[in-house]
Amino acid sequence: MDLKEFFILSLLLCCAQFGWTRMPRNYLDETSASHVNVMDFEAVGDGETDDSQILGHILAPSEISSWESKHVETWILFDSIKGLTINGSGSGKIDGQGSSWWECKSEAKCSSAPTAVGVNGCDDFQINGLKFVNSQGMHVVLNKCNGVKISNVEISAPEDSPNTDGIHFQRCKNVEITNSVIGTGDDCISIGTATSNVNISKVFCGPGHGISVGSLGKHDSAAVEQIHVSNCTLRSTMYGARIKTWQGGSGFAKSITFEDIIIDSTDNPIVIDQYYCNGNHNCGNNTSAVEVSDVKFINFQGTSSSKTAIKLACSETVACTDIHLRQVHLKTPESNEVKAYCLNVKGTSTDVNPDVPCLDN
């Protein structure tokens, strides 16, 4: 067995506790561990050597009963690895077979579901040419990573599949996502707290909830900055470019730019919402908020499925400041006029249709 073949099996080894996958027999004879370090098998891990390819399909168990009493939050986990590159070569697929989980959640019998692929504490980590489909919960979650490159990936799940975010990351820095197609039942890409220096470009998103910064500030102070999203298309999504924060939070979200965005039949193309409250949460009024500043929406073109194409809803006590819209042209699919909602926002509006009443022209 060569290194590439072993790596494919080592991915499956992460899930060995379920007893439904096949591992190298001699390895299992020697250890009962459910984790494997590919560096022990002469993987180079320099960020350049092609140590790892996924050429076939990796399938999760389809029935929830297969997961019972396993206490699994993440199906496949990469933990504390430096310089690993995963190459799907356009044919590798990770299939969560999550429909039973979606049904369980829709019936309120399950409050959560496993993440398909987790990446924790990994530096100089790359994913290229891989397909992710039908995750039980989120498809890819990155936490505490530095130097991540994700390119040429496809992520798909039905529009009504709950909480199946495409890519979510938090406590990360120096992240690049390019040339990818994502369509799910939640955010195509969501950016969590303690994250900086992110570049997202040439991403097609839809269906889903758009590309979001947040939600931020629910449990603790938020810190997000230097986010750049460009040359993306959002089609038939619930939201387009969105910043969402909970009341009662603290911290900041700043230096955020969305530019050169095509909007195609999106319900809410441009959103800043400091009153975010989802699910069954009882969100009372609270005067504190995550401070949102230095945000730019530049060159948005296309159609809004709702009459309110721009929604900027900010706190009276912690207003959104230094907010700038430029070259934004939105109409309904029938070429009718749309409108903007604006509350407690300071900034400028240049060549924008619809007019944003609380911004200086």
PDB file of N, CA and C in Angstrom, residues 65-104:
ATOM      1  N   SER A  65     -29.109   6.099  13.955  1.00  0.00           N
ATOM      2  CA  SER A  65     -28.832   5.036  14.927  1.00  0.00           C
ATOM      3  C   SER A  65     -27.374   4.592  14.894  1.00  0.00           C
ATOM      4  N   SER A  66     -26.717   4.761  13.750  1.00  0.00           N
ATOM      5  CA  SER A  66     -25.305   4.377  13.648  1.00  0.00           C
ATOM      6  C   SER A  66     -24.401   5.293  14.458  1.00  0.00           C
ATOM      7  N   TRP A  67     -24.912   6.477  14.808  1.00  0.00           N
ATOM      8  CA  TRP A  67     -24.107   7.454  15.538  1.00  0.00           C
ATOM      9  C   TRP A  67     -24.412   7.459  17.033  1.00  0.00           C
ATOM     10  N   GLU A  68     -25.438   6.747  17.459  1.00  0.00           N
ATOM     11  CA  GLU A  68     -25.915   6.838  18.835  1.00  0.00           C
ATOM     12  C   GLU A  68     -24.836   6.438  19.825  1.00  0.00           C
ATOM     13  N   SER A  69     -24.782   7.175  20.927  1.00  0.00           N
ATOM     14  CA  SER A  69     -23.852   6.961  22.041  1.00  0.00           C
ATOM     15  C   SER A  69     -22.394   7.136  21.642  1.00  0.00           C
ATOM     16  N   LYS A  70     -22.136   7.693  20.462  1.00  0.00           N
ATOM     17  CA  LYS A  70     -20.754   7.930  20.047  1.00  0.00           C
ATOM     18  C   LYS A  70     -20.269   9.335  20.421  1.00  0.00           C
ATOM     19  N   HIS A  71     -21.198  10.248  20.699  1.00  0.00           N
ATOM     20  CA  HIS A  71     -20.864  11.615  21.100  1.00  0.00           C
ATOM     21  C   HIS A  71     -19.940  12.280  20.080  1.00  0.00           C
ATOM     22  N   VAL A  72     -20.287  12.118  18.828  1.00  0.00           N
ATOM     23  CA  VAL A  72     -19.448  12.639  17.757  1.00  0.00           C
ATOM     24  C   VAL A  72     -19.964  14.005  17.306  1.00  0.00           C
ATOM     25  N   GLU A  73     -19.135  15.031  17.431  1.00  0.00           N
ATOM     26  CA  GLU A  73     -19.486  16.355  16.948  1.00  0.00           C
ATOM     27  C   GLU A  73     -18.971  16.589  15.539  1.00  0.00           C
ATOM     28  N   THR A  74     -17.907  15.885  15.175  1.00  0.00           N
ATOM     29  CA  THR A  74     -17.296  16.038  13.857  1.00  0.00           C
ATOM     30  C   THR A  74     -17.021  14.662  13.281  1.00  0.00           C
ATOM     31  N   TRP A  75     -17.438  14.452  12.039  1.00  0.00           N
ATOM     32  CA  TRP A  75     -17.258  13.146  11.405  1.00  0.00           C
ATOM     33  C   TRP A  75     -15.790  12.910  11.055  1.00  0.00           C
ATOM     34  N   ILE A  76     -15.181  13.794  10.274  1.00  0.00           N
ATOM     35  CA  ILE A  76     -13.778  13.671   9.882  1.00  0.00           C
ATOM     36  C   ILE A  76     -13.036  14.889  10.424  1.00  0.00           C
ATOM     37  N   LEU A  77     -12.007  14.651  11.228  1.00  0.00           N
ATOM     38  CA  LEU A  77     -11.312  15.743  11.907  1.00  0.00           C
ATOM     39  C   LEU A  77      -9.820  15.733  11.597  1.00  0.00           C
ATOM     40  N   PHE A  78      -9.312  16.908  11.206  1.00  0.00           N
ATOM     41  CA  PHE A  78      -7.876  17.130  11.065  1.00  0.00           C
ATOM     42  C   PHE A  78      -7.452  18.040  12.211  1.00  0.00           C
ATOM     43  N   ASP A  79      -6.542  17.581  13.050  1.00  0.00           N
ATOM     44  CA  ASP A  79      -6.216  18.291  14.279  1.00  0.00           C
ATOM     45  C   ASP A  79      -4.708  18.524  14.379  1.00  0.00           C
ATOM     46  N   SER A  80      -4.323  19.797  14.514  1.00  0.00           N
ATOM     47  CA  SER A  80      -2.931  20.169  14.804  1.00  0.00           C
ATOM     48  C   SER A  80      -1.945  19.612  13.780  1.00  0.00           C
ATOM     49  N   ILE A  81      -2.236  19.850  12.498  1.00  0.00           N
ATOM     50  CA  ILE A  81      -1.355  19.416  11.414  1.00  0.00           C
ATOM     51  C   ILE A  81      -0.840  20.658  10.694  1.00  0.00           C
ATOM     52  N   LYS A  82       0.420  20.662  10.355  1.00  0.00           N
ATOM     53  CA  LYS A  82       0.999  21.785   9.624  1.00  0.00           C
ATOM     54  C   LYS A  82       1.408  21.348   8.223  1.00  0.00           C
ATOM     55  N   GLY A  83       1.000  22.162   7.230  1.00  0.00           N
ATOM     56  CA  GLY A  83       1.463  21.949   5.866  1.00  0.00           C
ATOM     57  C   GLY A  83       0.784  20.827   5.116  1.00  0.00           C
ATOM     58  N   LEU A  84      -0.454  20.490   5.468  1.00  0.00           N
ATOM     59  CA  LEU A  84      -1.153  19.396   4.786  1.00  0.00           C
ATOM     60  C   LEU A  84      -1.959  19.930   3.604  1.00  0.00           C
ATOM     61  N   THR A  85      -1.858  19.257   2.462  1.00  0.00           N
ATOM     62  CA  THR A  85      -2.646  19.575   1.276  1.00  0.00           C
ATOM     63  C   THR A  85      -3.522  18.382   0.935  1.00  0.00           C
ATOM     64  N   ILE A  86      -4.830  18.625   0.782  1.00  0.00           N
ATOM     65  CA  ILE A  86      -5.762  17.579   0.368  1.00  0.00           C
ATOM     66  C   ILE A  86      -6.228  17.907  -1.038  1.00  0.00           C
ATOM     67  N   ASN A  87      -5.983  17.016  -1.964  1.00  0.00           N
ATOM     68  CA  ASN A  87      -6.313  17.228  -3.364  1.00  0.00           C
ATOM     69  C   ASN A  87      -7.350  16.202  -3.806  1.00  0.00           C
ATOM     70  N   GLY A  88      -8.528  16.702  -4.185  1.00  0.00           N
ATOM     71  CA  GLY A  88      -9.568  15.802  -4.661  1.00  0.00           C
ATOM     72  C   GLY A  88      -9.509  15.542  -6.144  1.00  0.00           C
ATOM     73  N   SER A  89      -8.666  16.261  -6.859  1.00  0.00           N
ATOM     74  CA  SER A  89      -8.483  16.080  -8.310  1.00  0.00           C
ATOM     75  C   SER A  89      -9.791  16.179  -9.084  1.00  0.00           C
ATOM     76  N   GLY A  90     -10.787  16.844  -8.503  1.00  0.00           N
ATOM     77  CA  GLY A  90     -12.064  17.031  -9.184  1.00  0.00           C
ATOM     78  C   GLY A  90     -13.007  15.857  -9.097  1.00  0.00           C
ATOM     79  N   SER A  91     -12.545  14.718  -8.577  1.00  0.00           N
ATOM     80  CA  SER A  91     -13.403  13.533  -8.517  1.00  0.00           C
ATOM     81  C   SER A  91     -13.630  13.034  -7.096  1.00  0.00           C
ATOM     82  N   GLY A  92     -12.809  13.465  -6.143  1.00  0.00           N
ATOM     83  CA  GLY A  92     -12.985  13.024  -4.767  1.00  0.00           C
ATOM     84  C   GLY A  92     -14.219  13.644  -4.145  1.00  0.00           C
ATOM     85  N   LYS A  93     -14.967  12.844  -3.398  1.00  0.00           N
ATOM     86  CA  LYS A  93     -16.226  13.327  -2.819  1.00  0.00           C
ATOM     87  C   LYS A  93     -16.374  12.827  -1.383  1.00  0.00           C
ATOM     88  N   ILE A  94     -16.806  13.734  -0.507  1.00  0.00           N
ATOM     89  CA  ILE A  94     -17.141  13.393   0.874  1.00  0.00           C
ATOM     90  C   ILE A  94     -18.639  13.604   1.042  1.00  0.00           C
ATOM     91  N   ASP A  95     -19.360  12.524   1.289  1.00  0.00           N
ATOM     92  CA  ASP A  95     -20.822  12.525   1.299  1.00  0.00           C
ATOM     93  C   ASP A  95     -21.324  12.231   2.710  1.00  0.00           C
ATOM     94  N   GLY A  96     -21.958  13.231   3.325  1.00  0.00           N
ATOM     95  CA  GLY A  96     -22.473  13.071   4.679  1.00  0.00           C
ATOM     96  C   GLY A  96     -23.764  12.299   4.785  1.00  0.00           C
ATOM     97  N   GLN A  97     -24.463  12.090   3.663  1.00  0.00           N
ATOM     98  CA  GLN A  97     -25.741  11.365   3.661  1.00  0.00           C
ATOM     99  C   GLN A  97     -26.640  11.839   4.814  1.00  0.00           C
ATOM    100  N   GLY A  98     -26.855  13.145   4.864  1.00  0.00           N
ATOM    101  CA  GLY A  98     -27.447  13.754   6.049  1.00  0.00           C
ATOM    102  C   GLY A  98     -28.952  13.862   6.099  1.00  0.00           C
ATOM    103  N   SER A  99     -29.682  13.264   5.169  1.00  0.00           N
ATOM    104  CA  SER A  99     -31.132  13.500   5.099  1.00  0.00           C
ATOM    105  C   SER A  99     -31.869  13.078   6.367  1.00  0.00           C
ATOM    106  N   SER A 100     -31.428  12.002   7.011  1.00  0.00           N
ATOM    107  CA  SER A 100     -32.111  11.571   8.238  1.00  0.00           C
ATOM    108  C   SER A 100     -31.914  12.589   9.356  1.00  0.00           C
ATOM    109  N   TRP A 101     -30.755  13.244   9.378  1.00  0.00           N
ATOM    110  CA  TRP A 101     -30.514  14.293  10.363  1.00  0.00           C
ATOM    111  C   TRP A 101     -31.385  15.511  10.084  1.00  0.00           C
ATOM    112  N   TRP A 102     -31.545  15.870   8.823  1.00  0.00           N
ATOM    113  CA  TRP A 102     -32.367  17.034   8.489  1.00  0.00           C
ATOM    114  C   TRP A 102     -33.813  16.808   8.919  1.00  0.00           C
ATOM    115  N   GLU A 103     -34.302  15.606   8.669  1.00  0.00           N
ATOM    116  CA  GLU A 103     -35.678  15.288   9.068  1.00  0.00           C
ATOM    117  C   GLU A 103     -35.822  15.333  10.580  1.00  0.00           C
ATOM    118  N   CYS A 104     -34.832  14.804  11.275  1.00  0.00           N
ATOM    119  CA  CYS A 104     -34.858  14.802  12.733  1.00  0.00           C
ATOM    120  C   CYS A 104     -34.893  16.223  13.282  1.00  0.00           C
TER     121      CYS A 104
END
